[in-house]
Amino acid sequence: MLAICGYNAKQIRSAYGAQKLYRNGADGSGTDIGIVTGYLSPTLQSDLDAYSHDNGIARTRLRSTGLRVTRRPIPARSGTSISSRRSTPRSSRMAPGARIHYEGPDGINIDKQIAAVSDLVDRNRVEVVSNSWGAFEVEVSKAYYRAGEDVFMQAAVQGITMLYASGDNGDGIDTLGIRSVWYPASSRWVTAVGGTTLSVGPTNQRVWEQGWGESVTQFNEATSAWDPEPPGTFFEGSTGGASRVFRQPGYQRGKVPKRYSSYFGGHARVVPDVALIADPMSGPGLVQTAFNPTTGADVVVRRSIGGTSVAAPVFAGAVAAMADRNGERLGFLNPSLYRARDRAIRPVGPARKPAVSAQAFYTNHLDASDGFEFVLFSGGQYGTLEVRKGYDDVTGLGSPSARILAKGLRRMSR
């Protein structure tokens, strides 16, 4: 696969204001990050070590539980391979000094995932938990809602920051035929993390950021044309919108436009709360050991990845760095986030020119022996969602700056 190499650790830290914290010694040392997703990669530690070596950061201290699984085939271009390989390096790049506690249940089942989160909360050894799993609200039973809400309220009482990826399905219509957000991201007791397309400049500065939502089309060599015509069909993007289950929490009143909260009538919880890098077109780099089903050999792949399951652990690493800087747990973030100053959370706003990327991929995702595929990704595709100045249902409040936000959170805790 001829994929872009992806942004390195320093570029991501700089873009989100964590590099100055890092230079001043706030690298997450003394903090613990919990990560819950599905399965446990058998090569996770070695992949993390290779990633740390590539980025010149300390070796990640990983503690893991869960079922070890066989190696997966060479990943497809969307970056949707085993989430453990996406989540864990993302946190370590922002807070390389933090200890990471990885819970990998043997499947993407909501009951097992909630049990894993409950285990981390009961142990009370982590400052922040990053979750890259969920289900559409319309597919979740009342029993799971009750179990999840009990765990999330307990985490808030204990001062544990609970983060959830908002999802990669946009408004949900292309997947379900109706609008729906994900749970647990829609819980009023968690921080829902949406996705953006990020541009980092030559001095590692944040140049611009757009709400993440993209369509895809493939080049047809027989007709020498894109099929279908650009922008093509919806591919993936930051999931957001109004909850069908939860009423609007107090921290969103006066901050979230009524047209979002009243989409289904009444006043509902709206997600996401914040957003960070998620677009594979501008994704962070990854080291991944993949399995070649043809030869039976392992292949180490270096590539860029995406999804809100990237955005959530990036923010988890920032939370760990901010907790290290402030010398205390940050706890349930949402009330403070919605009171934060503009420079602490930077509104993303509408893009003047949506991002577009043409990429070439090995057809077999391994080498050129079977030829190439040429794919065009077009950004700015949000369906019934929108990106605007101020709060919106793609990026929430916007993109956090860890250095400024940390100062604000310290003032609010006094």
Tab-separated table of C-alpha atoms in Angstrom:
chain	number	residue	atom	x	y	z
A	1	MET	CA	0.000	0.000	0.000
A	2	LEU	CA	1.415	3.369	-0.961
A	3	ALA	CA	-0.169	5.200	1.956
A	4	ILE	CA	0.909	8.545	3.378
A	5	CYS	CA	3.361	8.122	6.237
A	6	GLY	CA	1.271	10.008	8.784
A	7	TYR	CA	2.143	12.676	11.332
A	8	ASN	CA	4.729	11.852	13.990
A	9	ALA	CA	4.477	12.265	17.758
A	10	LYS	CA	6.015	15.747	17.885
A	11	GLN	CA	3.733	17.063	15.136
A	12	ILE	CA	0.591	15.869	16.939
A	13	ARG	CA	1.771	17.195	20.313
A	14	SER	CA	2.564	20.565	18.769
A	15	ALA	CA	-0.731	20.832	16.906
A	16	TYR	CA	-2.694	20.281	20.117
A	17	GLY	CA	-0.575	22.459	22.385
A	18	ALA	CA	1.008	19.602	24.332
A	19	GLN	CA	4.589	20.067	23.091
A	20	LYS	CA	5.283	22.894	25.550
A	21	LEU	CA	3.910	20.762	28.362
A	22	TYR	CA	6.204	17.969	27.172
A	23	ARG	CA	9.273	20.242	27.074
A	24	ASN	CA	8.477	21.432	30.594
A	25	GLY	CA	8.428	17.875	31.886
A	26	ALA	CA	4.676	17.193	31.779
A	27	ASP	CA	4.877	13.979	29.744
A	28	GLY	CA	2.252	12.056	31.709
A	29	SER	CA	4.726	10.615	34.232
A	30	GLY	CA	2.945	9.429	37.331
A	31	THR	CA	-0.383	9.134	35.495
A	32	ASP	CA	-2.235	6.082	34.243
A	33	ILE	CA	-4.345	5.788	31.080
A	34	GLY	CA	-6.946	3.070	30.666
A	35	ILE	CA	-7.760	1.907	27.143
A	36	VAL	CA	-10.727	-0.326	26.341
A	37	THR	CA	-11.415	-1.724	22.892
A	38	GLY	CA	-11.839	-5.141	21.309
A	39	TYR	CA	-9.253	-7.933	21.422
A	40	LEU	CA	-5.571	-7.793	22.249
A	41	SER	CA	-2.982	-7.789	19.505
A	42	PRO	CA	-0.279	-10.415	20.222
A	43	THR	CA	2.367	-8.054	18.809
A	44	LEU	CA	1.117	-4.906	20.566
A	45	GLN	CA	4.167	-4.448	22.798
A	46	SER	CA	6.696	-4.951	20.000
A	47	ASP	CA	4.738	-2.641	17.699
A	48	LEU	CA	4.677	-0.013	20.453
A	49	ASP	CA	8.407	-0.384	20.972
A	50	ALA	CA	9.024	0.131	17.243
A	51	TYR	CA	6.718	3.148	17.236
A	52	SER	CA	8.505	4.652	20.243
A	53	HIS	CA	11.881	4.101	18.563
A	54	ASP	CA	10.692	5.756	15.337
A	55	ASN	CA	9.440	8.800	17.273
A	56	GLY	CA	12.296	9.124	19.746
A	57	ILE	CA	10.094	8.687	22.815
A	58	ALA	CA	10.397	6.462	25.859
A	59	ARG	CA	9.276	2.847	25.674
A	60	THR	CA	5.603	2.571	26.599
A	61	ARG	CA	4.864	0.856	29.893
A	62	LEU	CA	1.968	-1.418	28.973
A	63	ARG	CA	-0.160	-3.505	31.298
A	64	SER	CA	-2.733	-5.555	29.477
A	65	THR	CA	-5.527	-8.037	30.062
A	66	GLY	CA	-7.696	-9.753	27.495
A	67	LEU	CA	-7.735	-12.523	24.949
A	68	ARG	CA	-4.734	-12.851	22.673
A	69	VAL	CA	-5.783	-13.338	19.071
A	70	THR	CA	-4.144	-14.513	15.888
A	71	ARG	CA	-2.563	-11.912	13.666
A	72	ARG	CA	-4.921	-10.163	11.310
A	73	PRO	CA	-4.384	-9.941	7.529
A	74	ILE	CA	-2.770	-6.944	5.885
A	75	PRO	CA	-5.026	-3.982	6.770
A	76	ALA	CA	-7.362	-2.354	4.274
A	77	ARG	CA	-6.934	1.280	3.360
A	78	SER	CA	-9.517	2.673	5.773
A	79	GLY	CA	-7.348	1.914	8.770
A	80	THR	CA	-10.061	-0.113	10.488
A	81	SER	CA	-7.873	-2.980	11.682
A	82	ILE	CA	-7.546	-4.021	15.339
A	83	SER	CA	-8.294	-0.978	17.463
A	84	SER	CA	-5.656	-1.784	20.077
A	85	ARG	CA	-2.992	-0.918	17.519
A	86	ARG	CA	-4.638	2.417	16.848
A	87	SER	CA	-5.530	3.409	20.391
A	88	THR	CA	-2.427	2.634	22.414
A	89	PRO	CA	0.226	4.464	20.336
A	90	ARG	CA	-2.051	7.506	20.102
A	91	SER	CA	-2.034	7.970	23.876
A	92	SER	CA	1.684	7.255	24.177
A	93	ARG	CA	2.571	9.919	21.590
A	94	MET	CA	0.870	12.627	23.698
A	95	ALA	CA	1.991	11.362	27.120
A	96	PRO	CA	4.919	8.974	26.642
A	97	GLY	CA	5.617	8.930	30.387
A	98	ALA	CA	2.192	7.564	31.299
A	99	ARG	CA	1.484	3.960	32.205
A	100	ILE	CA	-1.115	2.357	29.951
A	101	HIS	CA	-3.600	-0.210	31.225
A	102	TYR	CA	-5.106	-2.029	28.254
A	103	GLU	CA	-8.322	-4.019	28.567
A	104	GLY	CA	-9.027	-6.154	25.510
A	105	PRO	CA	-12.186	-8.255	25.900
A	106	ASP	CA	-12.594	-11.170	23.514
A	107	GLY	CA	-15.015	-9.438	21.209
A	108	ILE	CA	-16.789	-6.200	20.377
A	109	ASN	CA	-19.799	-6.953	22.571
A	110	ILE	CA	-21.232	-4.090	24.574
A	111	ASP	CA	-21.684	-6.188	27.733
A	112	LYS	CA	-18.031	-7.261	27.708
A	113	GLN	CA	-16.888	-3.727	26.968
A	114	ILE	CA	-18.916	-2.246	29.834
A	115	ALA	CA	-17.540	-4.950	32.144
A	116	ALA	CA	-13.982	-4.007	31.102
A	117	VAL	CA	-14.626	-0.324	31.810
A	118	SER	CA	-16.199	-1.244	35.147
A	119	ASP	CA	-13.071	-3.208	36.036
A	120	LEU	CA	-10.850	-0.166	35.408
A	121	VAL	CA	-13.151	2.093	37.412
A	122	ASP	CA	-13.398	-0.352	40.326
A	123	ARG	CA	-9.614	-0.650	40.486
A	124	ASN	CA	-9.426	3.185	40.520
A	125	ARG	CA	-5.854	3.213	39.265
A	126	VAL	CA	-6.270	5.366	36.127
A	127	GLU	CA	-6.769	9.088	35.631
A	128	VAL	CA	-8.475	8.780	32.242
A	129	VAL	CA	-10.128	6.012	30.193
A	130	SER	CA	-10.214	6.073	26.380
A	131	ASN	CA	-12.884	3.962	24.685
A	132	SER	CA	-13.026	3.185	20.970
A	133	TRP	CA	-16.220	1.148	20.884
A	134	GLY	CA	-19.953	1.690	20.918
A	135	ALA	CA	-23.224	1.013	19.132
A	136	PHE	CA	-25.993	3.089	17.631
A	137	GLU	CA	-28.460	4.160	20.316
A	138	VAL	CA	-31.327	2.490	18.467
A	139	GLU	CA	-29.541	-0.867	18.831
A	140	VAL	CA	-28.855	-0.669	22.588
A	141	SER	CA	-31.158	-2.233	25.207
A	142	LYS	CA	-32.327	-0.528	28.404
A	143	ALA	CA	-30.303	-2.986	30.484
A	144	TYR	CA	-27.062	-1.813	28.883
A	145	TYR	CA	-27.998	1.818	29.413
A	146	ARG	CA	-28.552	1.164	33.117
A	147	ALA	CA	-25.263	-0.717	33.486
A	148	GLY	CA	-23.275	1.864	31.553
A	149	GLU	CA	-24.689	4.899	33.339
A	150	ASP	CA	-23.914	3.368	36.743
A	151	VAL	CA	-20.266	2.887	35.749
A	152	PHE	CA	-19.906	6.364	34.241
A	153	MET	CA	-21.408	8.099	37.274
A	154	GLN	CA	-19.070	6.115	39.518
A	155	ALA	CA	-16.110	7.239	37.391
A	156	ALA	CA	-17.199	10.868	37.713
A	157	VAL	CA	-17.451	10.558	41.502
A	158	GLN	CA	-13.953	9.053	41.644
A	159	GLY	CA	-12.487	11.803	39.454
A	160	ILE	CA	-11.777	9.585	36.448
A	161	THR	CA	-12.090	11.255	33.034
A	162	MET	CA	-14.180	9.051	30.718
A	163	LEU	CA	-13.696	9.566	26.956
A	164	TYR	CA	-15.593	7.897	24.120
A	165	ALA	CA	-15.047	8.004	20.364
A	166	SER	CA	-18.204	9.481	18.838
A	167	GLY	CA	-18.134	7.051	15.892
A	168	ASP	CA	-17.222	7.099	12.188
A	169	ASN	CA	-20.673	6.945	10.595
A	170	GLY	CA	-21.509	10.630	10.131
A	171	ASP	CA	-25.218	11.187	10.749
A	172	GLY	CA	-25.849	7.425	10.573
A	173	ILE	CA	-28.189	7.616	7.592
A	174	ASP	CA	-25.889	5.818	5.147
A	175	THR	CA	-25.550	2.953	7.636
A	176	LEU	CA	-29.000	2.739	9.243
A	177	GLY	CA	-31.270	4.757	6.989
A	178	ILE	CA	-32.080	7.032	9.957
A	179	ARG	CA	-30.141	9.467	12.093
A	180	SER	CA	-28.596	7.997	15.217
A	181	VAL	CA	-25.643	8.735	17.486
A	182	TRP	CA	-23.539	6.175	19.314
A	183	TYR	CA	-23.841	5.082	22.905
A	184	PRO	CA	-21.902	5.376	25.258
A	185	ALA	CA	-20.657	8.559	23.517
A	186	SER	CA	-24.151	10.023	24.020
A	187	SER	CA	-24.069	9.535	27.796
A	188	ARG	CA	-24.225	12.788	29.736
A	189	TRP	CA	-21.425	11.474	32.001
A	190	VAL	CA	-18.760	10.988	29.332
A	191	THR	CA	-16.839	13.268	26.978
A	192	ALA	CA	-17.660	12.411	23.350
A	193	VAL	CA	-14.691	12.906	21.021
A	194	GLY	CA	-15.444	13.605	17.366
A	195	GLY	CA	-13.094	13.826	14.401
A	196	THR	CA	-11.299	16.420	12.285
A	197	THR	CA	-9.043	16.677	9.261
A	198	LEU	CA	-5.811	18.295	10.462
A	199	SER	CA	-3.071	20.141	8.588
A	200	VAL	CA	0.308	20.529	10.327
A	201	GLY	CA	2.850	22.990	8.923
A	202	PRO	CA	6.648	22.777	8.473
A	203	THR	CA	7.312	24.115	11.977
A	204	ASN	CA	4.803	21.638	13.453
A	205	GLN	CA	2.148	24.329	13.829
A	206	ARG	CA	-1.583	23.714	13.412
A	207	VAL	CA	-2.277	25.350	10.022
A	208	TRP	CA	-5.968	24.514	9.725
A	209	GLU	CA	-8.526	21.988	10.858
A	210	GLN	CA	-11.797	20.884	9.245
A	211	GLY	CA	-14.682	18.753	10.403
A	212	TRP	CA	-14.106	15.173	9.255
A	213	GLY	CA	-16.581	13.782	6.739
A	214	GLU	CA	-15.531	12.317	3.398
A	215	SER	CA	-16.764	10.570	0.309
A	216	VAL	CA	-14.788	8.222	-1.908
A	217	THR	CA	-14.635	7.281	-5.571
A	218	GLN	CA	-12.316	4.957	-7.478
A	219	PHE	CA	-10.612	5.443	-10.825
A	220	ASN	CA	-11.970	3.117	-13.523
A	221	GLU	CA	-9.147	2.321	-15.918
A	222	ALA	CA	-11.545	0.923	-18.528
A	223	THR	CA	-13.395	4.231	-18.858
A	224	SER	CA	-10.521	6.508	-17.705
A	225	ALA	CA	-12.931	8.212	-15.333
A	226	TRP	CA	-13.831	8.328	-11.654
A	227	ASP	CA	-16.658	5.931	-10.826
A	228	PRO	CA	-18.949	7.268	-9.463
A	229	GLU	CA	-18.322	10.906	-10.299
A	230	PRO	CA	-16.653	12.943	-7.522
A	231	PRO	CA	-17.290	13.412	-4.693
A	232	GLY	CA	-18.554	9.830	-4.894
A	233	THR	CA	-20.360	7.987	-2.109
A	234	PHE	CA	-20.124	8.706	1.608
A	235	PHE	CA	-17.224	6.813	3.144
A	236	GLU	CA	-16.891	7.802	6.798
A	237	GLY	CA	-16.859	10.798	9.113
A	238	SER	CA	-17.345	12.107	12.620
A	239	THR	CA	-20.632	10.862	14.105
A	240	GLY	CA	-22.751	13.489	15.797
A	241	GLY	CA	-26.204	14.859	16.403
A	242	ALA	CA	-28.980	14.648	18.962
A	243	SER	CA	-29.527	11.746	21.319
A	244	ARG	CA	-32.825	9.869	21.141
A	245	VAL	CA	-32.359	8.711	24.753
A	246	PHE	CA	-30.772	11.391	26.948
A	247	ARG	CA	-32.062	14.840	27.798
A	248	GLN	CA	-29.842	17.885	27.471
A	249	PRO	CA	-27.435	18.199	30.405
A	250	GLY	CA	-27.067	21.513	32.178
A	251	TYR	CA	-23.560	22.133	30.869
A	252	GLN	CA	-24.884	22.248	27.266
A	253	ARG	CA	-27.683	24.751	27.934
A	254	GLY	CA	-26.983	28.053	26.245
A	255	LYS	CA	-23.960	26.556	24.471
A	256	VAL	CA	-25.593	24.175	21.986
A	257	PRO	CA	-27.908	25.707	19.353
A	258	LYS	CA	-31.544	24.693	19.781
A	259	ARG	CA	-31.777	23.362	16.216
A	260	TYR	CA	-29.374	20.585	17.249
A	261	SER	CA	-30.837	19.725	20.656
A	262	SER	CA	-34.458	19.800	19.425
A	263	TYR	CA	-33.906	17.761	16.249
A	264	PHE	CA	-36.231	15.015	17.516
A	265	GLY	CA	-38.317	17.392	19.621
A	266	GLY	CA	-37.667	18.403	23.220
A	267	HIS	CA	-34.152	19.184	24.443
A	268	ALA	CA	-31.600	16.409	23.954
A	269	ARG	CA	-27.966	15.694	24.662
A	270	VAL	CA	-25.928	16.481	21.545
A	271	VAL	CA	-22.573	14.954	20.586
A	272	PRO	CA	-19.678	15.352	20.212
A	273	ASP	CA	-18.133	17.590	22.877
A	274	VAL	CA	-14.699	18.139	21.281
A	275	ALA	CA	-12.898	16.830	18.192
A	276	LEU	CA	-9.346	15.948	17.193
A	277	ILE	CA	-7.439	14.330	14.332
A	278	ALA	CA	-9.365	11.408	12.791
A	279	ASP	CA	-9.216	11.646	8.995
A	280	PRO	CA	-6.989	8.936	7.443
A	281	MET	CA	-6.045	11.529	4.786
A	282	SER	CA	-4.186	13.446	7.504
A	283	GLY	CA	-3.836	10.702	10.062
A	284	PRO	CA	-1.069	9.971	12.529
A	285	GLY	CA	1.539	7.345	11.731
A	286	LEU	CA	1.325	3.752	12.937
A	287	VAL	CA	3.620	0.750	13.228
A	288	GLN	CA	1.642	-2.468	12.841
A	289	THR	CA	2.578	-6.107	12.504
A	290	ALA	CA	0.157	-7.673	10.048
A	291	PHE	CA	-0.258	-11.213	8.770
A	292	ASN	CA	0.235	-12.100	5.115
A	293	PRO	CA	-2.313	-14.897	4.475
A	294	THR	CA	-0.537	-15.905	1.240
A	295	THR	CA	2.943	-16.527	2.664
A	296	GLY	CA	2.073	-17.018	6.324
A	297	ALA	CA	4.682	-14.428	7.292
A	298	ASP	CA	4.396	-11.369	9.485
A	299	VAL	CA	4.861	-7.994	7.814
A	300	VAL	CA	5.651	-4.777	9.698
A	301	VAL	CA	3.612	-1.979	8.118
A	302	ARG	CA	4.164	1.737	8.639
A	303	ARG	CA	1.151	3.728	7.555
A	304	SER	CA	-1.315	6.452	8.484
A	305	ILE	CA	-4.628	5.647	10.146
A	306	GLY	CA	-7.870	7.350	11.057
A	307	GLY	CA	-11.183	7.235	12.868
A	308	THR	CA	-12.518	8.726	16.069
A	309	SER	CA	-10.862	5.712	17.693
A	310	VAL	CA	-7.704	7.730	16.985
A	311	ALA	CA	-9.118	11.035	18.220
A	312	ALA	CA	-10.215	9.669	21.614
A	313	PRO	CA	-6.834	8.224	22.692
A	314	VAL	CA	-5.027	11.331	21.385
A	315	PHE	CA	-7.199	13.367	23.733
A	316	ALA	CA	-6.639	10.808	26.509
A	317	GLY	CA	-2.902	11.377	26.180
A	318	ALA	CA	-3.476	15.132	26.357
A	319	VAL	CA	-5.596	14.663	29.496
A	320	ALA	CA	-2.779	12.627	31.087
A	321	ALA	CA	-0.237	15.343	30.225
A	322	MET	CA	-2.544	18.044	31.641
A	323	ALA	CA	-3.089	15.991	34.818
A	324	ASP	CA	0.687	15.614	35.144
A	325	ARG	CA	1.118	19.366	34.708
A	326	ASN	CA	-1.601	20.196	37.262
A	327	GLY	CA	-0.616	17.492	39.736
A	328	GLU	CA	-4.163	16.166	40.085
A	329	ARG	CA	-6.899	14.237	38.327
A	330	LEU	CA	-9.039	16.325	35.991
A	331	GLY	CA	-12.197	14.285	36.577
A	332	PHE	CA	-15.425	14.689	34.634
A	333	LEU	CA	-14.449	17.293	32.030
A	334	ASN	CA	-17.668	18.418	30.356
A	335	PRO	CA	-18.784	21.218	32.710
A	336	SER	CA	-15.291	22.750	32.513
A	337	LEU	CA	-15.041	22.285	28.741
A	338	TYR	CA	-18.278	24.174	28.137
A	339	ARG	CA	-17.023	27.030	30.343
A	340	ALA	CA	-13.543	27.135	28.787
A	341	ARG	CA	-12.233	30.186	26.958
A	342	ASP	CA	-12.002	30.218	23.171
A	343	ARG	CA	-8.219	29.859	23.042
A	344	ALA	CA	-8.421	26.725	25.202
A	345	ILE	CA	-10.823	25.071	22.754
A	346	ARG	CA	-10.440	26.432	19.255
A	347	PRO	CA	-13.618	26.431	17.111
A	348	VAL	CA	-13.040	24.517	13.892
A	349	GLY	CA	-15.582	26.345	11.723
A	350	PRO	CA	-16.504	25.655	8.088
A	351	ALA	CA	-13.780	24.922	5.557
A	352	ARG	CA	-13.222	27.401	2.750
A	353	LYS	CA	-11.996	24.563	0.561
A	354	PRO	CA	-12.764	20.983	1.677
A	355	ALA	CA	-9.723	18.714	1.784
A	356	VAL	CA	-9.229	16.410	-1.227
A	357	SER	CA	-6.672	13.616	-1.526
A	358	ALA	CA	-5.894	11.239	-4.412
A	359	GLN	CA	-4.060	8.125	-3.241
A	360	ALA	CA	-2.597	5.013	-4.846
A	361	PHE	CA	-2.867	1.628	-3.107
A	362	TYR	CA	-1.473	-1.786	-3.826
A	363	THR	CA	-4.452	-3.879	-4.913
A	364	ASN	CA	-3.421	-6.688	-2.542
A	365	HIS	CA	-2.390	-4.167	0.158
A	366	LEU	CA	1.108	-5.716	0.200
A	367	ASP	CA	3.104	-5.173	-2.998
A	368	ALA	CA	2.801	-4.142	-6.655
A	369	SER	CA	2.445	-7.696	-8.013
A	370	ASP	CA	-1.327	-7.333	-8.502
A	371	GLY	CA	-1.273	-3.712	-9.634
A	372	PHE	CA	-2.683	-0.566	-8.098
A	373	GLU	CA	-5.966	1.059	-7.141
A	374	PHE	CA	-6.409	4.825	-7.417
A	375	VAL	CA	-8.856	6.399	-5.000
A	376	LEU	CA	-10.091	9.962	-4.537
A	377	PHE	CA	-11.185	11.106	-1.065
A	378	SER	CA	-13.270	14.298	-0.859
A	379	GLY	CA	-13.810	16.074	2.459
A	380	GLY	CA	-16.609	18.368	3.549
A	381	GLN	CA	-19.273	15.622	3.304
A	382	TYR	CA	-21.507	15.837	6.384
A	383	GLY	CA	-24.981	14.767	5.254
A	384	THR	CA	-27.561	16.315	7.601
A	385	LEU	CA	-24.843	17.440	10.029
A	386	GLU	CA	-22.987	20.738	9.690
A	387	VAL	CA	-19.774	22.509	10.612
A	388	ARG	CA	-20.129	26.144	11.695
A	389	LYS	CA	-18.491	28.736	13.898
A	390	GLY	CA	-19.203	27.926	17.514
A	391	TYR	CA	-20.653	24.607	18.628
A	392	ASP	CA	-21.628	22.195	15.832
A	393	ASP	CA	-22.672	18.547	15.624
A	394	VAL	CA	-19.525	17.376	13.811
A	395	THR	CA	-16.740	18.867	15.959
A	396	GLY	CA	-18.591	19.943	19.118
A	397	LEU	CA	-16.920	22.872	20.842
A	398	GLY	CA	-13.864	22.437	18.646
A	399	SER	CA	-10.231	21.433	18.963
A	400	PRO	CA	-8.467	21.610	22.374
A	401	SER	CA	-5.145	23.292	23.101
A	402	ALA	CA	-3.730	21.274	25.990
A	403	ARG	CA	-1.379	23.947	27.335
A	404	ILE	CA	-4.066	26.647	27.624
A	405	LEU	CA	-6.815	24.249	28.665
A	406	ALA	CA	-4.640	22.855	31.484
A	407	LYS	CA	-4.292	26.324	33.006
A	408	GLY	CA	-8.033	26.885	32.788
A	409	LEU	CA	-8.833	23.540	34.374
A	410	ARG	CA	-6.444	24.304	37.242
A	411	ARG	CA	-8.202	27.623	37.911
A	412	MET	CA	-11.634	25.982	37.820
A	413	SER	CA	-10.586	23.321	40.345
A	414	ARG	CA	-9.589	25.884	42.939
